[in-house]
Amino acid sequence: MEPPAPGEVLMSQAIQPAHADPRGELSAGQLLKWIDTTACLAAEKHAGVSCVTASMDDIQFEETARVGQVISIKAKVTRAFSTSMEIHLKPVSLLTEQDRVEHSLASERRKIRLQHEETFKNLMKERSKSDDAIGDGEEGTVSTKSTSVQSIELVLPPHANHHGNTFGGQIMAWMETVANISASRLCQAHPFLKSVDMFKFRGPSTVGDRLVFSAIVNNTFETCVEVGVRVEAFDCQEWAKDQGRHINSAFLIYGAVDDKQELVTFPRIKPVSKDDFRRYYGALARKRIRLGRKYIISHKKEVPLRVHWNINNQVSLSDGNVEALQKLAAKSGWEITSASEKIKIYTLEEPDILSVWVEKHVARPAHLAYHLLSDFTLRPLWDPHYVSCQIIDWVSEDDQIYYITCPVVNNDKPKDLVVLVSRRSSCKDGSTFTVAMKSVLLASVPSSPQYIRSEITCAGFVIHAVSSNSCIVSYFNQISDSILPYFAGNLGGWSKSIEDAAASCIQFIENTMDDGLTRTS
């Protein structure tokens, strides 16, 4: 094993039976304690003073570890921000390209933390105006009342640092234990922690405090469940008066497996009380914010383009383009993230892949929408994500290759694309139309230093006729890392860029007459 780099702290732990759950897997609570300890040591190494945990961003649990294995945890300070501490933190030295990437991502995470509360409030306002069905009359819906769990812990010296403050990791471990019990009451299986929403410590607790942990299921999402945990601290006097201090709240997301190690499907929740509805809608809002945060703060290197355009393979490339879009549209598991009268947005999460589906109801014939949307030279007229689109190769009546430029995002260089657009109309009844697009490599259009060459892996429109004068236009995009910045804010709920583009698309189609001329008011 390589020695830690300057500023890094490396902790290795052998997993003993005492660290594991009944299935022999490392308990999430124990792992949280080790993570917190390692991170605190890295912070103290940089600051030169004792540090305490203020908050912890989202944690994604991707793999499990078992008794007998050794786990290594590496921590380092990626960026130092001004705080209310009575010291001035020195800037972090950036030695490598990876350091610079992590430094930049730290800034993005901080922005997300600062705007979290406002975004949550805005999403809750939207939910209060919506008329989403909540399972009234549905079979199998359950109340969360039976999932309420409370636990009390007395803070002893081994649970605290040398200043007498309770270790943040210890509090998180206790929170995970009570949340696990709550989730198990709903599924009667073996819950496992998938992720943790942002831990934020509102205040300290010290040796001698009684910590009361209250957990309850807020909502379920097919194969996962969100459990909310509230922590209150009491000293002796506060305990006698029943006047505690709210020191922490967090939201933990669990999956569950049965005795055959197969994923369990959770029953849908039926909120009853006002507090039930608050927690139910709050879980939906947090799920959307988590989705945006997850893909913003993850950093994956773009896979190089491998689809070379070759006129000899025109038919297979074109058919494969259309077939990929049709397969994406036919997938199950799409979850709605926002809805209005004419526009709905869905997302589909698969391993390492995020896809978006934007459904638009248009009061114009399907063939007109197909004519307008398959001509990408018109797209900059309604889509703010496209600056220019020009045909660089008219392959056939149904296939063209376009060069596209996109606007600046996140103060970076603008992006450009070379894409194959393939269109098809239904041979059976003419009621379904497909416009597929994917990036291709073209030797005549090399990358330019003025732009960041980006990739579209699978995207396009599927248009279904509803009547002779109306249709549903569905836009799909299997999001690549390079175009994620154009989607991330909307997915997380702090931007309306997708809704705005969809509304502009509807207006563009509805204002165009059958002869292709634009209406004027």
Short mmCIF file of C-alpha atoms in Angstrom, two decimals:
data_model
loop_
_atom_site.label_atom_id
_atom_site.label_comp_id
_atom_site.label_asym_id
_atom_site.label_seq_id
_atom_site.Cartn_x
_atom_site.Cartn_y
_atom_site.Cartn_z
CA MET A 1 0.00 0.00 0.00
CA GLU A 2 1.28 3.44 -0.92
CA PRO A 3 2.05 5.80 1.99
CA PRO A 4 -0.37 8.71 2.43
CA ALA A 5 0.33 11.85 0.40
CA PRO A 6 1.04 15.16 2.20
CA GLY A 7 -2.07 16.27 4.04
CA GLU A 8 -3.70 12.85 3.85
CA VAL A 9 -4.67 10.57 6.73
CA LEU A 10 -4.95 6.84 6.14
CA MET A 11 -6.77 4.51 8.55
CA SER A 12 -6.89 0.73 8.19
CA GLN A 13 -9.23 -1.39 10.28
CA ALA A 14 -9.71 -5.15 10.47
CA ILE A 15 -13.42 -5.97 10.60
CA GLN A 16 -14.17 -7.98 13.74
CA PRO A 17 -17.46 -9.71 14.63
CA ALA A 18 -18.27 -6.82 17.00
CA HIS A 19 -18.21 -4.47 13.99
CA ALA A 20 -20.70 -6.50 11.95
CA ASP A 21 -24.44 -6.96 11.63
CA PRO A 22 -26.18 -10.34 12.01
CA ARG A 23 -25.33 -11.19 8.38
CA GLY A 24 -21.61 -10.74 9.01
CA GLU A 25 -21.38 -7.48 7.05
CA LEU A 26 -19.71 -4.35 8.40
CA SER A 27 -22.41 -2.25 10.05
CA ALA A 28 -23.00 1.14 8.50
CA GLY A 29 -22.86 2.75 11.94
CA GLN A 30 -19.36 1.44 12.60
CA LEU A 31 -18.21 2.62 9.17
CA LEU A 32 -19.64 6.09 9.84
CA LYS A 33 -17.64 6.25 13.09
CA TRP A 34 -14.41 5.36 11.30
CA ILE A 35 -15.09 7.84 8.47
CA ASP A 36 -15.77 10.63 10.96
CA THR A 37 -12.61 9.87 12.95
CA THR A 38 -10.41 9.81 9.84
CA ALA A 39 -11.92 13.03 8.47
CA CYS A 40 -11.49 14.79 11.83
CA LEU A 41 -7.82 13.77 11.98
CA ALA A 42 -7.27 15.18 8.48
CA ALA A 43 -8.99 18.45 9.44
CA GLU A 44 -6.84 18.78 12.59
CA LYS A 45 -3.70 18.04 10.61
CA HIS A 46 -4.52 21.01 8.36
CA ALA A 47 -5.91 23.42 10.97
CA GLY A 48 -3.49 22.71 13.79
CA VAL A 49 -6.28 22.84 16.38
CA SER A 50 -8.97 20.48 17.66
CA CYS A 51 -11.87 20.11 15.20
CA VAL A 52 -15.45 18.88 15.47
CA THR A 53 -17.79 17.68 12.74
CA ALA A 54 -20.11 20.45 11.51
CA SER A 55 -21.81 18.51 8.71
CA MET A 56 -21.33 15.61 6.36
CA ASP A 57 -22.42 15.60 2.72
CA ASP A 58 -24.31 12.77 1.10
CA ILE A 59 -22.79 9.33 1.60
CA GLN A 60 -23.34 6.60 -1.01
CA PHE A 61 -22.77 2.99 0.08
CA GLU A 62 -21.78 1.07 -3.05
CA GLU A 63 -20.24 -2.15 -1.73
CA THR A 64 -20.29 -4.22 1.44
CA ALA A 65 -17.40 -5.49 3.58
CA ARG A 66 -17.43 -8.58 5.74
CA VAL A 67 -15.86 -9.94 8.92
CA GLY A 68 -12.21 -10.81 8.34
CA GLN A 69 -11.64 -8.20 5.66
CA VAL A 70 -9.53 -5.08 6.10
CA ILE A 71 -11.01 -1.70 5.24
CA SER A 72 -8.88 1.33 4.39
CA ILE A 73 -10.19 4.88 4.76
CA LYS A 74 -8.31 7.81 3.26
CA ALA A 75 -9.14 11.42 4.13
CA LYS A 76 -7.68 14.78 3.13
CA VAL A 77 -8.76 18.42 3.21
CA THR A 78 -9.80 19.42 -0.31
CA ARG A 79 -10.69 23.05 0.39
CA ALA A 80 -10.81 25.42 3.39
CA PHE A 81 -13.59 28.01 3.70
CA SER A 82 -13.98 31.00 6.01
CA THR A 83 -15.89 29.99 9.12
CA SER A 84 -16.92 31.39 12.49
CA MET A 85 -13.86 29.76 14.08
CA GLU A 86 -11.40 32.10 15.78
CA ILE A 87 -8.58 31.02 13.51
CA HIS A 88 -7.70 31.66 9.90
CA LEU A 89 -7.42 28.45 7.92
CA LYS A 90 -4.50 28.34 5.51
CA PRO A 91 -5.37 27.63 1.85
CA VAL A 92 -5.04 24.09 0.58
CA SER A 93 -1.99 23.42 -1.61
CA LEU A 94 -2.97 21.96 -5.00
CA LEU A 95 -0.19 19.62 -6.13
CA THR A 96 -1.85 17.47 -8.78
CA GLU A 97 -4.61 17.64 -11.39
CA GLN A 98 -6.72 15.41 -9.11
CA ASP A 99 -6.20 17.95 -6.29
CA ARG A 100 -7.51 20.69 -8.57
CA VAL A 101 -10.56 18.63 -9.53
CA GLU A 102 -11.37 17.87 -5.88
CA HIS A 103 -10.81 21.54 -4.96
CA SER A 104 -13.33 22.60 -7.62
CA LEU A 105 -15.85 19.93 -6.57
CA ALA A 106 -15.55 21.09 -2.95
CA SER A 107 -16.73 24.51 -4.08
CA GLU A 108 -19.69 22.94 -5.90
CA ARG A 109 -20.62 20.95 -2.80
CA ARG A 110 -20.53 24.10 -0.69
CA LYS A 111 -22.84 25.90 -3.13
CA ILE A 112 -25.25 22.99 -2.89
CA ARG A 113 -25.17 23.07 0.91
CA LEU A 114 -25.87 26.81 0.99
CA GLN A 115 -28.81 26.63 -1.41
CA HIS A 116 -30.27 23.39 0.00
CA GLU A 117 -32.78 25.03 2.35
CA GLU A 118 -34.15 27.44 -0.26
CA THR A 119 -34.41 24.69 -2.86
CA PHE A 120 -36.25 22.46 -0.40
CA LYS A 121 -38.73 25.21 0.44
CA ASN A 122 -39.40 25.89 -3.24
CA LEU A 123 -39.99 22.22 -3.99
CA MET A 124 -42.35 21.92 -1.02
CA LYS A 125 -44.35 24.88 -2.34
CA GLU A 126 -44.62 23.16 -5.71
CA ARG A 127 -45.75 19.93 -4.07
CA SER A 128 -48.42 21.74 -2.06
CA LYS A 129 -49.90 23.04 -5.33
CA SER A 130 -49.79 19.69 -7.11
CA ASP A 131 -52.57 17.15 -7.09
CA ASP A 132 -50.43 14.01 -7.06
CA ALA A 133 -52.34 10.91 -6.08
CA ILE A 134 -51.13 9.48 -2.80
CA GLY A 135 -52.62 6.07 -2.99
CA ASP A 136 -56.11 6.74 -1.60
CA GLY A 137 -58.03 3.52 -1.91
CA GLU A 138 -54.99 1.60 -3.19
CA GLU A 139 -54.47 -1.89 -1.88
CA GLY A 140 -51.30 -2.43 0.09
CA THR A 141 -50.80 1.16 1.24
CA VAL A 142 -49.73 1.42 4.87
CA SER A 143 -49.43 3.98 7.62
CA THR A 144 -45.99 4.75 9.04
CA LYS A 145 -47.24 4.90 12.63
CA SER A 146 -45.89 1.43 13.43
CA THR A 147 -42.39 2.41 12.24
CA SER A 148 -41.91 5.00 15.00
CA VAL A 149 -38.89 4.03 17.12
CA GLN A 150 -37.25 5.83 20.04
CA SER A 151 -33.93 5.09 21.73
CA ILE A 152 -32.00 6.77 24.56
CA GLU A 153 -28.22 6.79 25.00
CA LEU A 154 -26.15 8.16 27.89
CA VAL A 155 -22.96 9.86 26.69
CA LEU A 156 -19.99 8.35 28.55
CA PRO A 157 -16.30 9.33 28.37
CA PRO A 158 -15.44 6.73 25.64
CA HIS A 159 -18.06 8.41 23.42
CA ALA A 160 -16.40 11.84 23.57
CA ASN A 161 -13.17 13.62 22.67
CA HIS A 162 -10.71 15.12 25.14
CA HIS A 163 -12.86 18.27 25.36
CA GLY A 164 -15.86 16.21 26.48
CA ASN A 165 -17.81 16.74 23.22
CA THR A 166 -19.59 13.67 21.85
CA PHE A 167 -17.94 12.27 18.71
CA GLY A 168 -20.02 13.08 15.63
CA GLY A 169 -19.38 9.59 14.32
CA GLN A 170 -20.77 8.06 17.52
CA ILE A 171 -23.97 10.08 17.17
CA MET A 172 -24.26 9.02 13.53
CA ALA A 173 -23.78 5.37 14.51
CA TRP A 174 -26.56 5.58 17.10
CA MET A 175 -28.80 7.30 14.51
CA GLU A 176 -28.16 4.49 12.03
CA THR A 177 -29.12 1.85 14.60
CA VAL A 178 -32.50 3.39 15.38
CA ALA A 179 -33.20 4.12 11.69
CA ASN A 180 -32.41 0.52 10.78
CA ILE A 181 -34.97 -0.72 13.31
CA SER A 182 -37.57 1.68 11.90
CA ALA A 183 -37.01 0.49 8.32
CA SER A 184 -37.16 -3.18 9.36
CA ARG A 185 -40.63 -2.70 10.85
CA LEU A 186 -41.96 -1.80 7.41
CA CYS A 187 -40.36 -4.58 5.40
CA GLN A 188 -39.80 -7.39 7.93
CA ALA A 189 -36.54 -8.18 6.16
CA HIS A 190 -32.85 -7.23 6.44
CA PRO A 191 -32.39 -3.49 5.79
CA PHE A 192 -29.08 -2.18 4.51
CA LEU A 193 -28.06 1.47 4.35
CA LYS A 194 -27.84 2.77 0.76
CA SER A 195 -27.13 6.43 1.38
CA VAL A 196 -27.32 9.22 3.93
CA ASP A 197 -28.69 12.69 3.33
CA MET A 198 -26.59 15.59 4.61
CA PHE A 199 -25.77 15.29 8.32
CA LYS A 200 -25.78 18.74 9.90
CA PHE A 201 -24.91 19.18 13.55
CA ARG A 202 -26.98 22.02 15.01
CA GLY A 203 -25.28 22.02 18.38
CA PRO A 204 -22.94 20.02 20.61
CA SER A 205 -23.58 17.41 23.25
CA THR A 206 -21.21 16.52 26.06
CA VAL A 207 -20.40 13.72 28.47
CA GLY A 208 -23.35 13.16 30.79
CA ASP A 209 -26.00 14.16 28.25
CA ARG A 210 -28.96 11.90 27.57
CA LEU A 211 -29.49 11.66 23.80
CA VAL A 212 -32.99 10.80 22.61
CA PHE A 213 -33.18 9.36 19.08
CA SER A 214 -36.59 9.40 17.35
CA ALA A 215 -36.95 7.64 13.99
CA ILE A 216 -39.88 7.12 11.61
CA VAL A 217 -40.35 6.16 7.97
CA ASN A 218 -41.21 9.19 5.83
CA ASN A 219 -41.84 7.62 2.43
CA THR A 220 -41.03 4.63 0.24
CA PHE A 221 -39.75 4.42 -3.34
CA GLU A 222 -40.19 0.91 -4.74
CA THR A 223 -37.07 -0.82 -3.39
CA CYS A 224 -35.91 1.84 -0.95
CA VAL A 225 -37.27 3.75 2.01
CA GLU A 226 -36.40 7.07 3.65
CA VAL A 227 -36.19 7.15 7.44
CA GLY A 228 -36.00 10.46 9.29
CA VAL A 229 -34.11 10.64 12.60
CA ARG A 230 -34.22 13.49 15.10
CA VAL A 231 -31.75 13.77 17.98
CA GLU A 232 -32.33 15.80 21.15
CA ALA A 233 -29.80 16.24 23.97
CA PHE A 234 -30.69 16.69 27.64
CA ASP A 235 -28.47 17.53 30.61
CA CYS A 236 -29.75 16.63 34.09
CA GLN A 237 -31.86 19.77 34.53
CA GLU A 238 -33.25 19.63 31.00
CA TRP A 239 -34.06 15.96 31.47
CA ALA A 240 -36.12 16.71 34.58
CA LYS A 241 -38.01 19.50 32.76
CA ASP A 242 -38.35 17.54 29.49
CA GLN A 243 -36.76 20.47 27.61
CA GLY A 244 -34.21 19.05 25.21
CA ARG A 245 -31.89 20.65 22.67
CA HIS A 246 -32.35 19.67 19.02
CA ILE A 247 -28.78 18.85 17.98
CA ASN A 248 -29.20 16.83 14.78
CA SER A 249 -31.60 15.60 12.12
CA ALA A 250 -30.78 13.36 9.20
CA PHE A 251 -32.47 11.23 6.58
CA LEU A 252 -31.22 7.71 5.87
CA ILE A 253 -32.16 5.70 2.79
CA TYR A 254 -32.40 1.92 3.10
CA GLY A 255 -32.91 -1.01 0.82
CA ALA A 256 -33.74 -4.48 2.09
CA VAL A 257 -33.13 -8.08 1.08
CA ASP A 258 -35.02 -11.20 2.03
CA ASP A 259 -33.55 -14.53 3.14
CA LYS A 260 -32.74 -15.32 -0.51
CA GLN A 261 -30.75 -12.05 -0.80
CA GLU A 262 -33.32 -10.63 -3.22
CA LEU A 263 -34.41 -7.00 -3.06
CA VAL A 264 -37.64 -6.35 -1.21
CA THR A 265 -40.33 -4.05 -2.62
CA PHE A 266 -41.65 -1.71 0.05
CA PRO A 267 -45.38 -0.97 0.36
CA ARG A 268 -46.59 2.50 -0.61
CA ILE A 269 -47.21 4.97 2.19
CA LYS A 270 -50.60 6.45 2.97
CA PRO A 271 -50.20 9.72 4.92
CA VAL A 272 -53.02 10.51 7.31
CA SER A 273 -52.09 13.37 9.64
CA LYS A 274 -50.76 16.80 8.73
CA ASP A 275 -47.33 15.72 9.94
CA ASP A 276 -47.54 12.58 7.78
CA PHE A 277 -48.14 14.72 4.70
CA ARG A 278 -45.27 17.05 5.61
CA ARG A 279 -42.86 14.16 5.93
CA TYR A 280 -44.25 12.40 2.82
CA TYR A 281 -43.79 15.44 0.55
CA GLY A 282 -40.51 16.32 2.24
CA ALA A 283 -39.12 12.90 1.28
CA LEU A 284 -40.12 13.47 -2.35
CA ALA A 285 -38.40 16.87 -2.39
CA ARG A 286 -35.23 15.48 -0.77
CA LYS A 287 -35.14 12.61 -3.26
CA ARG A 288 -35.06 15.08 -6.13
CA ILE A 289 -32.37 17.21 -4.47
CA ARG A 290 -30.28 14.09 -3.77
CA LEU A 291 -30.49 13.11 -7.41
CA GLY A 292 -29.06 16.44 -8.54
CA ARG A 293 -26.40 16.50 -5.83
CA LYS A 294 -25.34 12.94 -6.54
CA TYR A 295 -24.47 13.66 -10.16
CA ILE A 296 -23.00 17.10 -9.58
CA ILE A 297 -20.50 16.03 -6.93
CA SER A 298 -19.54 12.80 -8.67
CA HIS A 299 -16.70 13.19 -11.13
CA LYS A 300 -16.25 10.63 -13.87
CA LYS A 301 -13.79 10.90 -16.71
CA GLU A 302 -15.59 11.07 -20.04
CA VAL A 303 -15.33 7.86 -22.05
CA PRO A 304 -13.76 8.75 -25.42
CA LEU A 305 -16.03 8.66 -28.44
CA ARG A 306 -15.79 5.33 -30.20
CA VAL A 307 -18.51 5.60 -32.89
CA HIS A 308 -16.69 6.45 -36.11
CA TRP A 309 -18.90 7.59 -38.95
CA ASN A 310 -18.42 5.45 -42.04
CA ILE A 311 -20.65 5.77 -45.09
CA ASN A 312 -20.24 2.02 -45.65
CA ASN A 313 -21.91 1.40 -42.26
CA GLN A 314 -24.61 4.03 -42.75
CA VAL A 315 -27.55 1.65 -42.53
CA SER A 316 -26.41 -0.16 -39.38
CA LEU A 317 -25.40 3.07 -37.63
CA SER A 318 -28.71 4.73 -38.51
CA ASP A 319 -30.82 1.73 -37.50
CA GLY A 320 -28.80 1.31 -34.30
CA ASN A 321 -29.36 4.99 -33.49
CA VAL A 322 -33.14 4.62 -33.75
CA GLU A 323 -33.23 1.24 -32.01
CA ALA A 324 -31.24 2.57 -29.01
CA LEU A 325 -33.73 5.41 -28.52
CA GLN A 326 -36.72 3.07 -28.81
CA LYS A 327 -35.18 0.73 -26.21
CA LEU A 328 -34.57 3.64 -23.84
CA ALA A 329 -38.18 4.81 -24.23
CA ALA A 330 -39.48 1.30 -23.54
CA LYS A 331 -37.59 0.78 -20.29
CA SER A 332 -39.49 0.38 -17.02
CA GLY A 333 -38.71 2.07 -13.73
CA TRP A 334 -39.12 5.72 -14.75
CA GLU A 335 -39.94 7.92 -11.75
CA ILE A 336 -41.68 11.28 -12.03
CA THR A 337 -39.76 14.24 -10.59
CA SER A 338 -42.01 17.15 -11.57
CA ALA A 339 -45.34 17.70 -13.28
CA SER A 340 -47.43 20.57 -14.63
CA GLU A 341 -50.45 20.79 -16.92
CA LYS A 342 -48.50 20.23 -20.15
CA ILE A 343 -45.05 19.02 -19.02
CA LYS A 344 -43.88 16.05 -16.97
CA ILE A 345 -40.27 15.12 -16.20
CA TYR A 346 -39.19 11.58 -15.34
CA THR A 347 -35.81 10.11 -14.42
CA LEU A 348 -34.41 6.60 -14.65
CA GLU A 349 -31.41 5.55 -12.59
CA GLU A 350 -29.43 2.50 -13.65
CA PRO A 351 -25.91 1.48 -12.56
CA ASP A 352 -23.71 4.45 -13.55
CA ILE A 353 -26.38 5.75 -15.95
CA LEU A 354 -28.96 8.51 -15.48
CA SER A 355 -31.62 9.15 -18.10
CA VAL A 356 -34.24 11.89 -18.43
CA TRP A 357 -37.66 11.78 -20.10
CA VAL A 358 -39.54 15.03 -20.74
CA GLU A 359 -43.16 14.54 -21.78
CA LYS A 360 -44.89 17.45 -23.52
CA HIS A 361 -48.57 17.73 -24.54
CA VAL A 362 -48.81 19.72 -27.78
CA ALA A 363 -52.00 21.03 -29.42
CA ARG A 364 -50.76 20.47 -32.98
CA PRO A 365 -50.69 17.41 -35.30
CA ALA A 366 -47.99 14.79 -34.74
CA HIS A 367 -46.70 15.04 -38.32
CA LEU A 368 -46.09 18.79 -37.87
CA ALA A 369 -44.17 18.25 -34.62
CA TYR A 370 -42.12 15.57 -36.38
CA HIS A 371 -41.35 17.90 -39.30
CA LEU A 372 -40.19 20.71 -36.99
CA LEU A 373 -38.25 18.64 -34.45
CA SER A 374 -36.39 16.53 -37.01
CA ASP A 375 -34.93 19.68 -38.59
CA PHE A 376 -32.18 20.54 -36.12
CA THR A 377 -31.35 23.80 -37.86
CA LEU A 378 -34.56 25.08 -36.22
CA ARG A 379 -33.63 23.94 -32.71
CA PRO A 380 -31.77 27.12 -31.63
CA LEU A 381 -35.08 28.97 -32.21
CA TRP A 382 -36.60 27.32 -29.15
CA ASP A 383 -33.88 25.46 -27.19
CA PRO A 384 -31.58 27.74 -25.12
CA HIS A 385 -29.08 24.86 -24.78
CA TYR A 386 -28.31 25.11 -28.51
CA VAL A 387 -26.46 28.12 -29.93
CA SER A 388 -26.11 26.86 -33.49
CA CYS A 389 -26.88 23.74 -35.53
CA GLN A 390 -25.61 23.29 -39.05
CA ILE A 391 -25.72 20.33 -41.42
CA ILE A 392 -22.27 19.12 -42.34
CA ASP A 393 -23.31 15.94 -44.17
CA TRP A 394 -26.67 15.25 -45.81
CA VAL A 395 -26.39 11.47 -45.74
CA SER A 396 -29.94 10.72 -46.90
CA GLU A 397 -33.48 11.97 -46.56
CA ASP A 398 -33.72 10.37 -43.12
CA ASP A 399 -30.14 10.83 -41.88
CA GLN A 400 -28.08 13.98 -41.43
CA ILE A 401 -24.93 14.80 -39.50
CA TYR A 402 -24.96 18.11 -37.61
CA TYR A 403 -22.32 20.25 -35.97
CA ILE A 404 -23.80 21.81 -32.80
CA THR A 405 -22.46 24.46 -30.45
CA CYS A 406 -23.77 24.98 -26.91
CA PRO A 407 -23.56 27.92 -24.50
CA VAL A 408 -21.09 28.38 -21.66
CA VAL A 409 -22.02 26.69 -18.38
CA ASN A 410 -20.24 26.83 -14.99
CA ASN A 411 -17.78 29.42 -16.34
CA ASP A 412 -16.18 26.75 -18.52
CA LYS A 413 -15.53 26.82 -22.26
CA PRO A 414 -18.59 26.29 -24.48
CA LYS A 415 -19.24 22.76 -25.66
CA ASP A 416 -19.68 21.43 -29.18
CA LEU A 417 -21.04 18.20 -30.64
CA VAL A 418 -21.03 16.23 -33.87
CA VAL A 419 -24.21 14.14 -34.01
CA LEU A 420 -26.00 11.77 -36.33
CA VAL A 421 -29.75 12.52 -36.48
CA SER A 422 -31.89 9.65 -37.77
CA ARG A 423 -35.64 9.99 -38.23
CA ARG A 424 -38.37 7.41 -38.83
CA SER A 425 -42.14 7.51 -39.23
CA SER A 426 -44.37 4.58 -38.29
CA CYS A 427 -44.96 2.26 -41.21
CA LYS A 428 -48.18 0.88 -39.73
CA ASP A 429 -50.52 3.79 -39.07
CA GLY A 430 -48.37 6.91 -39.26
CA SER A 431 -49.20 7.82 -35.66
CA THR A 432 -45.72 7.38 -34.18
CA PHE A 433 -42.57 9.24 -35.19
CA THR A 434 -38.97 8.89 -33.97
CA VAL A 435 -36.07 11.35 -34.17
CA ALA A 436 -32.90 9.79 -32.72
CA MET A 437 -29.49 11.37 -32.18
CA LYS A 438 -26.06 10.19 -31.05
CA SER A 439 -22.53 11.51 -31.30
CA VAL A 440 -20.19 10.28 -34.03
CA LEU A 441 -16.53 10.83 -34.87
CA LEU A 442 -15.96 12.65 -38.15
CA ALA A 443 -12.42 13.20 -39.36
CA SER A 444 -13.42 16.37 -41.22
CA VAL A 445 -14.57 18.01 -37.95
CA PRO A 446 -11.75 17.67 -35.40
CA SER A 447 -11.93 19.06 -31.89
CA SER A 448 -11.33 22.79 -31.53
CA PRO A 449 -9.41 24.46 -28.67
CA GLN A 450 -12.26 26.98 -28.41
CA TYR A 451 -14.76 24.27 -27.40
CA ILE A 452 -15.02 21.19 -25.22
CA ARG A 453 -15.98 18.31 -27.51
CA SER A 454 -18.88 16.57 -25.81
CA GLU A 455 -20.92 13.47 -26.39
CA ILE A 456 -24.56 12.44 -26.66
CA THR A 457 -24.80 8.70 -26.12
CA CYS A 458 -28.52 8.29 -26.80
CA ALA A 459 -31.18 10.98 -27.13
CA GLY A 460 -34.09 12.13 -29.26
CA PHE A 461 -37.84 12.54 -29.64
CA VAL A 462 -40.65 9.98 -29.78
CA ILE A 463 -43.89 11.56 -30.99
CA HIS A 464 -47.30 9.92 -30.57
CA ALA A 465 -50.48 11.24 -32.16
CA VAL A 466 -53.34 11.71 -29.69
CA SER A 467 -55.86 13.08 -32.18
CA SER A 468 -55.78 14.69 -35.60
CA ASN A 469 -54.72 17.97 -34.00
CA SER A 470 -52.75 17.00 -30.86
CA CYS A 471 -49.81 14.84 -29.88
CA ILE A 472 -47.47 13.87 -27.07
CA VAL A 473 -43.81 14.73 -27.67
CA SER A 474 -41.43 12.74 -25.46
CA TYR A 475 -37.78 13.78 -25.30
CA PHE A 476 -35.30 11.23 -23.95
CA ASN A 477 -31.64 11.70 -23.05
CA GLN A 478 -29.22 9.17 -21.58
CA ILE A 479 -27.07 11.77 -19.90
CA SER A 480 -23.33 11.68 -20.46
CA ASP A 481 -20.90 13.34 -18.06
CA SER A 482 -20.11 16.11 -20.54
CA ILE A 483 -23.70 17.32 -20.89
CA LEU A 484 -24.66 16.77 -17.25
CA PRO A 485 -24.04 20.45 -16.32
CA TYR A 486 -27.00 21.44 -18.54
CA PHE A 487 -29.31 19.09 -16.61
CA ALA A 488 -28.00 18.84 -13.04
CA GLY A 489 -29.55 21.99 -11.58
CA ASN A 490 -32.96 21.06 -12.91
CA LEU A 491 -32.71 17.49 -11.64
CA GLY A 492 -31.84 18.80 -8.18
CA GLY A 493 -34.72 21.28 -8.14
CA TRP A 494 -32.80 24.57 -8.10
CA SER A 495 -33.22 25.32 -11.83
CA LYS A 496 -36.13 25.31 -14.30
CA SER A 497 -34.02 24.99 -17.44
CA ILE A 498 -35.66 21.77 -18.67
CA GLU A 499 -39.19 23.03 -18.02
CA ASP A 500 -38.34 26.34 -19.72
CA ALA A 501 -36.95 24.58 -22.79
CA ALA A 502 -39.97 22.25 -22.92
CA ALA A 503 -42.41 25.19 -22.68
CA SER A 504 -40.50 26.98 -25.43
CA CYS A 505 -40.70 23.84 -27.60
CA ILE A 506 -44.47 23.60 -27.12
CA GLN A 507 -44.92 27.27 -27.97
CA PHE A 508 -42.71 26.95 -31.06
CA ILE A 509 -44.72 23.99 -32.42
CA GLU A 510 -48.12 25.44 -31.55
CA ASN A 511 -47.27 28.78 -33.16
CA THR A 512 -46.33 27.10 -36.44
CA MET A 513 -49.03 26.51 -39.03
CA ASP A 514 -49.32 23.37 -41.13
CA ASP A 515 -47.51 25.06 -44.01
CA GLY A 516 -44.48 25.64 -41.76
CA LEU A 517 -45.03 29.38 -41.34
CA THR A 518 -44.91 30.86 -37.84
CA ARG A 519 -48.03 32.51 -36.53
CA THR A 520 -47.85 36.13 -35.43
CA SER A 521 -50.04 37.64 -32.76
#
